[in-house]
CSV table of C-alpha atoms in Angstrom, one decimal:
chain,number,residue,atom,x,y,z
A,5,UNK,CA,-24.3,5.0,18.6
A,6,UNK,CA,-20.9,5.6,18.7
A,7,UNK,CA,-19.2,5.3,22.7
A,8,UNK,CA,-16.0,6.0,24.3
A,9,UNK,CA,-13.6,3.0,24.8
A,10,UNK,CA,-9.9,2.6,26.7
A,11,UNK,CA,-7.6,0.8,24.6
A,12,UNK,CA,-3.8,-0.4,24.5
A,13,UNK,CA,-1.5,0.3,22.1
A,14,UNK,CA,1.5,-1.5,21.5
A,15,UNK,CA,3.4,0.2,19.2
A,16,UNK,CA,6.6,-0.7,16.8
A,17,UNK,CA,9.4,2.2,18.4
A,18,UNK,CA,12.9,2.6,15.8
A,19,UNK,CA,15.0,5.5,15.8
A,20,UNK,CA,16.3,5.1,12.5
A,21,UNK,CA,17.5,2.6,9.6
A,22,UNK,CA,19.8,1.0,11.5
A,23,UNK,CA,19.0,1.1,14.7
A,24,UNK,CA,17.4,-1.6,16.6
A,25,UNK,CA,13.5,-1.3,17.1
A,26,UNK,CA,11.1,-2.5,19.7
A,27,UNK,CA,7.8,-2.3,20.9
A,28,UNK,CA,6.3,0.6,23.4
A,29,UNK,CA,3.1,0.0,25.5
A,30,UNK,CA,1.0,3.0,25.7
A,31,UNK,CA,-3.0,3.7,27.3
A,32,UNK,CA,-5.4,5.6,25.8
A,33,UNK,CA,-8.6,6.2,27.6
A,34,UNK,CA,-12.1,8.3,26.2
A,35,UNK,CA,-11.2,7.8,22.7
A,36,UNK,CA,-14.3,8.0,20.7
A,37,UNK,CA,-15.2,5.2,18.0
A,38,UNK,CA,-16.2,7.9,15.3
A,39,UNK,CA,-12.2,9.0,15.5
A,40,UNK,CA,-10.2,7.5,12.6
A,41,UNK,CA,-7.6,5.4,13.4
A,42,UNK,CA,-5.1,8.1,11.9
A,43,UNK,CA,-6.9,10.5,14.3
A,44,UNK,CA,-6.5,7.9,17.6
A,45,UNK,CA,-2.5,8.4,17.1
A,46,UNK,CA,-2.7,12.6,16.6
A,47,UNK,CA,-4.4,11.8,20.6
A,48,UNK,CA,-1.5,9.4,21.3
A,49,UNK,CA,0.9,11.6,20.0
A,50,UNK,CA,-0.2,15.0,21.7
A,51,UNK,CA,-0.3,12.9,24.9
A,52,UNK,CA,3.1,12.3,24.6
A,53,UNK,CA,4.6,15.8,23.0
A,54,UNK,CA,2.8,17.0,26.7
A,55,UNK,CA,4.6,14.1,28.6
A,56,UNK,CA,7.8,15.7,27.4
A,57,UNK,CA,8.6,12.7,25.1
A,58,UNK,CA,9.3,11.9,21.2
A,59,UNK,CA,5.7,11.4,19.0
A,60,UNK,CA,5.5,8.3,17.2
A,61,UNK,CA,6.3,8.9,13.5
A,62,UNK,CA,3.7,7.7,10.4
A,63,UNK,CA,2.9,8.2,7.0
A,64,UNK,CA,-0.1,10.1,5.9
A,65,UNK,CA,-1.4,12.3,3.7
A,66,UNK,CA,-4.7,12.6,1.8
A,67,UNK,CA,-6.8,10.7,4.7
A,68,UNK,CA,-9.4,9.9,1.8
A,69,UNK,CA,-8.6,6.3,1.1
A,70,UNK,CA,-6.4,8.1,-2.4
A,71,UNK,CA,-2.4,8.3,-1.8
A,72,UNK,CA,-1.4,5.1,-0.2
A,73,UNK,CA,0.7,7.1,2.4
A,74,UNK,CA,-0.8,5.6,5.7
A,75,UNK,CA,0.9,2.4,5.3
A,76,UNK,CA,0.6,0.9,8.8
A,77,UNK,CA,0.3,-3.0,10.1
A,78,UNK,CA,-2.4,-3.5,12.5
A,79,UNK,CA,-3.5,-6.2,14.3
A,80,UNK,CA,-1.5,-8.6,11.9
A,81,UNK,CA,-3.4,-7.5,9.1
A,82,UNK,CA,-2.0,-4.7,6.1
A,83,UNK,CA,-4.0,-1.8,6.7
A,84,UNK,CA,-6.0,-3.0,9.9
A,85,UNK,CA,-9.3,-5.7,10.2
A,86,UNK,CA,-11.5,-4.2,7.7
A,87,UNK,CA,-11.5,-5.1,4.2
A,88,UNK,CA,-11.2,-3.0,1.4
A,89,UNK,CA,-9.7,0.0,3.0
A,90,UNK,CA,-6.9,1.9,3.7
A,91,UNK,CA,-5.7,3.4,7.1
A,92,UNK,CA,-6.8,6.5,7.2
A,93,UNK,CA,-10.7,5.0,6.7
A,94,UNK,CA,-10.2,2.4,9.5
A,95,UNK,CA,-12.4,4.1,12.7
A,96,UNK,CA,-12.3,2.9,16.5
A,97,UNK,CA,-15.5,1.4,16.1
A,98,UNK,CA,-14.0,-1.5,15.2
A,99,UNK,CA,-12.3,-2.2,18.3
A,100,UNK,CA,-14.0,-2.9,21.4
A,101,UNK,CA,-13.4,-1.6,25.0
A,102,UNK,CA,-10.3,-3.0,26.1
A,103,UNK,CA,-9.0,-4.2,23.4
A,104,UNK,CA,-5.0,-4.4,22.6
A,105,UNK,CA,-4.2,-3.0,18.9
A,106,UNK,CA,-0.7,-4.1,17.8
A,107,UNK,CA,0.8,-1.6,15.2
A,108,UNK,CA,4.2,-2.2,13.0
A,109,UNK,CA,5.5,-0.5,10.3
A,110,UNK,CA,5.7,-2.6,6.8
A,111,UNK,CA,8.0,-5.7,6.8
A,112,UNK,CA,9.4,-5.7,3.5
A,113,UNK,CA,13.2,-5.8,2.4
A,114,UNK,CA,12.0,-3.4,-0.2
A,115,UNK,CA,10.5,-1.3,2.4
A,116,UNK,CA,13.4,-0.2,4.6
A,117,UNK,CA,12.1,1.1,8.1
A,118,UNK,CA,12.9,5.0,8.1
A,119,UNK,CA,11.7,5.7,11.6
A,120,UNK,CA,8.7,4.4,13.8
A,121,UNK,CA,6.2,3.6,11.4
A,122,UNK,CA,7.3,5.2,8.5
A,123,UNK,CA,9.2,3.1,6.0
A,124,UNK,CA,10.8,4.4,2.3
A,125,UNK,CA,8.5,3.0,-0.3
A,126,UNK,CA,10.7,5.0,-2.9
A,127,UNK,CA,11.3,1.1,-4.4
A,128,UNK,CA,8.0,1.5,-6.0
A,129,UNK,CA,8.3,4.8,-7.3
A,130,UNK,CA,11.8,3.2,-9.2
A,131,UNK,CA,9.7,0.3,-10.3
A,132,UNK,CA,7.1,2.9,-12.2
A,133,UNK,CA,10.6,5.1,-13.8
A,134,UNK,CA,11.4,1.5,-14.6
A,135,UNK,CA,8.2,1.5,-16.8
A,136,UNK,CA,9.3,4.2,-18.4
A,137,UNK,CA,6.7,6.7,-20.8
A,138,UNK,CA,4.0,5.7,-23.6
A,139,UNK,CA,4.2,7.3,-27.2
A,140,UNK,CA,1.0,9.4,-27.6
A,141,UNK,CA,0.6,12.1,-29.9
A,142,UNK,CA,0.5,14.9,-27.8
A,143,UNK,CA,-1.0,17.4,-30.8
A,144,UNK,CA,-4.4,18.4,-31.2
A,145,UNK,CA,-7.3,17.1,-28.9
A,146,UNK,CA,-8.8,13.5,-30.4
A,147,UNK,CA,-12.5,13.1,-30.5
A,148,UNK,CA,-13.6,10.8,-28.0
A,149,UNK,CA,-14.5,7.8,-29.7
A,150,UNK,CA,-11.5,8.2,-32.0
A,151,UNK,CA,-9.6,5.0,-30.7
A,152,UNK,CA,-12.2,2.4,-30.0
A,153,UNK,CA,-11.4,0.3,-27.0
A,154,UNK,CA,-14.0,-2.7,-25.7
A,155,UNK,CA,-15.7,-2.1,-22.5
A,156,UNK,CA,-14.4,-4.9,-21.0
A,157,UNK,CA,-10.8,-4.1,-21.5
A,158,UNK,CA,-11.6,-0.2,-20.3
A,159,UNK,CA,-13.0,-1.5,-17.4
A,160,UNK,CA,-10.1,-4.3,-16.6
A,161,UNK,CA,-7.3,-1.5,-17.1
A,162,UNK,CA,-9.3,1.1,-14.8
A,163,UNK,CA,-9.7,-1.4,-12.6
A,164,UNK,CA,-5.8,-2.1,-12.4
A,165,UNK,CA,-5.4,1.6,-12.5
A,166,UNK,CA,-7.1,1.9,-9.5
A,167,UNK,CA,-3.8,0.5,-7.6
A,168,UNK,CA,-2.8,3.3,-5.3
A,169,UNK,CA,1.0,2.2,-4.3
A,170,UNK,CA,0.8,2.0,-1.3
A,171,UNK,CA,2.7,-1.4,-0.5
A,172,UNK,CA,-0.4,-3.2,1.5
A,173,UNK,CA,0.5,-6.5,-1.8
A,174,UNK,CA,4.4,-6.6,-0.6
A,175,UNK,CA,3.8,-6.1,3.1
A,176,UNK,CA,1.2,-9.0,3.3
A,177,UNK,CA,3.2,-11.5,1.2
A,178,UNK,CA,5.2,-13.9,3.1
A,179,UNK,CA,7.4,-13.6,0.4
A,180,UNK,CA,7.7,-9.7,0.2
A,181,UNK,CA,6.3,-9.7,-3.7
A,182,UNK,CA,5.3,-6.6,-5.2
A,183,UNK,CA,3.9,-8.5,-7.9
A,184,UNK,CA,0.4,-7.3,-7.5
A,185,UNK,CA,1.6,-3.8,-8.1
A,186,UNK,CA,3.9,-4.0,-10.8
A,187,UNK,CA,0.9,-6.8,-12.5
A,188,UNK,CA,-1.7,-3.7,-11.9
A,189,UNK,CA,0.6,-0.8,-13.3
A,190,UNK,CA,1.6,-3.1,-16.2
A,191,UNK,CA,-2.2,-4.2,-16.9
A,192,UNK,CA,-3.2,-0.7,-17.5
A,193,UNK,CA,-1.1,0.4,-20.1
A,194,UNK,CA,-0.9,-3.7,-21.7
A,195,UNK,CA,-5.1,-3.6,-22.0
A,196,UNK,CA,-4.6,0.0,-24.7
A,197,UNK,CA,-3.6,0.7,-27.4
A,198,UNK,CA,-1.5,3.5,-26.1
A,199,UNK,CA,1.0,1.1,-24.1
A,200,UNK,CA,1.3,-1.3,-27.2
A,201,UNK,CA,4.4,0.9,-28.3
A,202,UNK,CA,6.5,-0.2,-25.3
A,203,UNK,CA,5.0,-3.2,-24.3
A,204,UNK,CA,7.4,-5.2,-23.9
A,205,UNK,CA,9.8,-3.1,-23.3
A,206,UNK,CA,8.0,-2.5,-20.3
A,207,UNK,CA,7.4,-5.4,-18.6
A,208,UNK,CA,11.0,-6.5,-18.6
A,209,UNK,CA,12.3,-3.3,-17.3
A,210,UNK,CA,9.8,-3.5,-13.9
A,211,UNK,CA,10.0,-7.0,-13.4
A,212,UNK,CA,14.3,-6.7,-13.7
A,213,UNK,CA,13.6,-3.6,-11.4
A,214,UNK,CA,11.3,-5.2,-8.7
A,215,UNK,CA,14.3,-8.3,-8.5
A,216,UNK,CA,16.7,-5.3,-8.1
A,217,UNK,CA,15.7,-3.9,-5.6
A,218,UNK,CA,14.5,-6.9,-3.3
A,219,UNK,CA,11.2,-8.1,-4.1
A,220,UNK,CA,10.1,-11.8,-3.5
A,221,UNK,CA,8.2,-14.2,-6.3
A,222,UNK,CA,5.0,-14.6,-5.8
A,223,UNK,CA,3.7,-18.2,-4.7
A,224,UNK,CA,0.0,-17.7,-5.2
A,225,UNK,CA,-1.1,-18.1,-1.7
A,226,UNK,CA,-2.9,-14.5,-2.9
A,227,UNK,CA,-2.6,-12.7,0.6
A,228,UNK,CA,-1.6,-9.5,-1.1
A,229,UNK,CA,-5.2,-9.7,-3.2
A,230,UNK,CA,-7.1,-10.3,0.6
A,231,UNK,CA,-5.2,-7.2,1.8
A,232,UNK,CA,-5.2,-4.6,-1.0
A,233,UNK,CA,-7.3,-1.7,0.0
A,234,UNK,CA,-7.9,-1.1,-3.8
A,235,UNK,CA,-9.8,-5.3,-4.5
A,236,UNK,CA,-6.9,-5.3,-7.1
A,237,UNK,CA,-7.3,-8.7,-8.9
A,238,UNK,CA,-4.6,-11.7,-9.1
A,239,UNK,CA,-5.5,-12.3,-12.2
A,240,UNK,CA,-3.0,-9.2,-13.6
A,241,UNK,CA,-0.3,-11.3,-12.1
A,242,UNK,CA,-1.1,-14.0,-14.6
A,243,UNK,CA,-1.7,-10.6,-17.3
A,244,UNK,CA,2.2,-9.7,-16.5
A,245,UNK,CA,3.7,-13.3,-16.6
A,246,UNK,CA,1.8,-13.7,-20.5
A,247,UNK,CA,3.0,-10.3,-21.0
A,248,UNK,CA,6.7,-10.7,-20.0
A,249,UNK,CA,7.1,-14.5,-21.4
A,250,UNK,CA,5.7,-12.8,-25.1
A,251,UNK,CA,8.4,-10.0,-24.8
A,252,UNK,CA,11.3,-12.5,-23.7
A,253,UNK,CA,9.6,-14.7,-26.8
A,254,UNK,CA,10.4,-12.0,-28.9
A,255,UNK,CA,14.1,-11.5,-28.1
């Protein structure tokens, strides 16, 4: 049965880009362990709007585990202490009475801080333009069974496909890699036949983006594969390197 606990918050504070951030100490008390976490800070926040003072600022959206939006650090862990999970589905039960939760925004060069909590994970959304389209006939509606496709590589790409963005891989690196994302987005499309056309095209243009705009190498050490809400497997990293070593083969 679910109870009521007090808790302190220490939260990551920022005004903007550029300014310099720091961390503000709030209490809680009677917060129930059914609330989401996302729902804890709606009660921290209309305790401060009626204390006269500035709410904290965070991503969200969906709060159904499906956009990636609630991108928050917690307790030195990408999306909180449970596993498999995103922010919005972490709940208070999970704390105990008393306990201290530390909360950051992502710390990723490719992830500058916009305010508070929220940070401008546009970098991704250059890194699937990057990508670019797949060449499909777009005509008359193909029978089902029309392009046959082995189970195991139509469950591999949906498995990649189910990489929701939302920057949990680069956050938890220790190298800021995104890696793991642009491995899953390319994995999807390399497993077809629909994303043969511009295969190789493809991976070069999001691996030369994801350098552009910051991203680290990964290293292995596979703490963006612990933390990804989403289970997505390392082993599309090794998918994009074979995929980006055969198109550089065939310059």
């Amino acid at each position: 049965m679910d109870k009521n606990i007090n808790i302190t918050l220490k939260v990551w504070r920022q005004k903007g880009p550029k300014e310099k951030g720091a961390f503000e100490t709030y209490q809680l008390k009677d917060i129930s362990q059914g609330s989401s976490f996302l729902e804890m800070l709606d009660i921290l926040n209309e305790q401060l709007v009626n204390g006269g003072k500035e709410p904290v600022v965070f991503d969200h959206d969906c709060r159904e585990g499906i956009c990636g939006m609630c991108s928050l650090y917690i307790n030195g862990h990408a999306h909180g202490p449970d596993e498999s999970i995103t922010t919005c589905q972490l709940h208070m039960r999970k704390f105990d009475d008393g306990a201290t939760i530390t909360i950051e925004p992502w710390r990723s060069a490719g992830f500058p801080v916009i305010r508070d909590l929220m940070v401008d994970r546009g970098a991704y959304d250059k890194i699937m333009q990057a990508g670019g389209f797949i060449s499909v006939n777009t005509g008359g509606i193909p029978d089902g069974n029309a392009i046959p496709i082995p189970k195991k590589d139509a469950d591999l790409a949906m498995d990649a496909a189910a990489c929701i963005g939302c920057g949990a891989c680069a956050a938890a690196c220790k190298n800021g890699s995104a890696m793991l994302f642009v491995s899953a987005k390319v994995s999807q499309l390399a497993l077809l036949p629909q994303g043969k056309v511009e295969a190789a095209r493809r991976a070069k243009a999001m691996v030369a983006k994801m350098d552009e705009l910051g991203f680290g190498n990964c290293t292995n050490t596979r703490a963006c594969e612990a933390e990804c809400p989403k289970d997505i497997s390392i082993s599309n990293i090794a998918r994009l390197n074979r995929e980006f070593i055969k198109a550089k083969l065939q310059d």
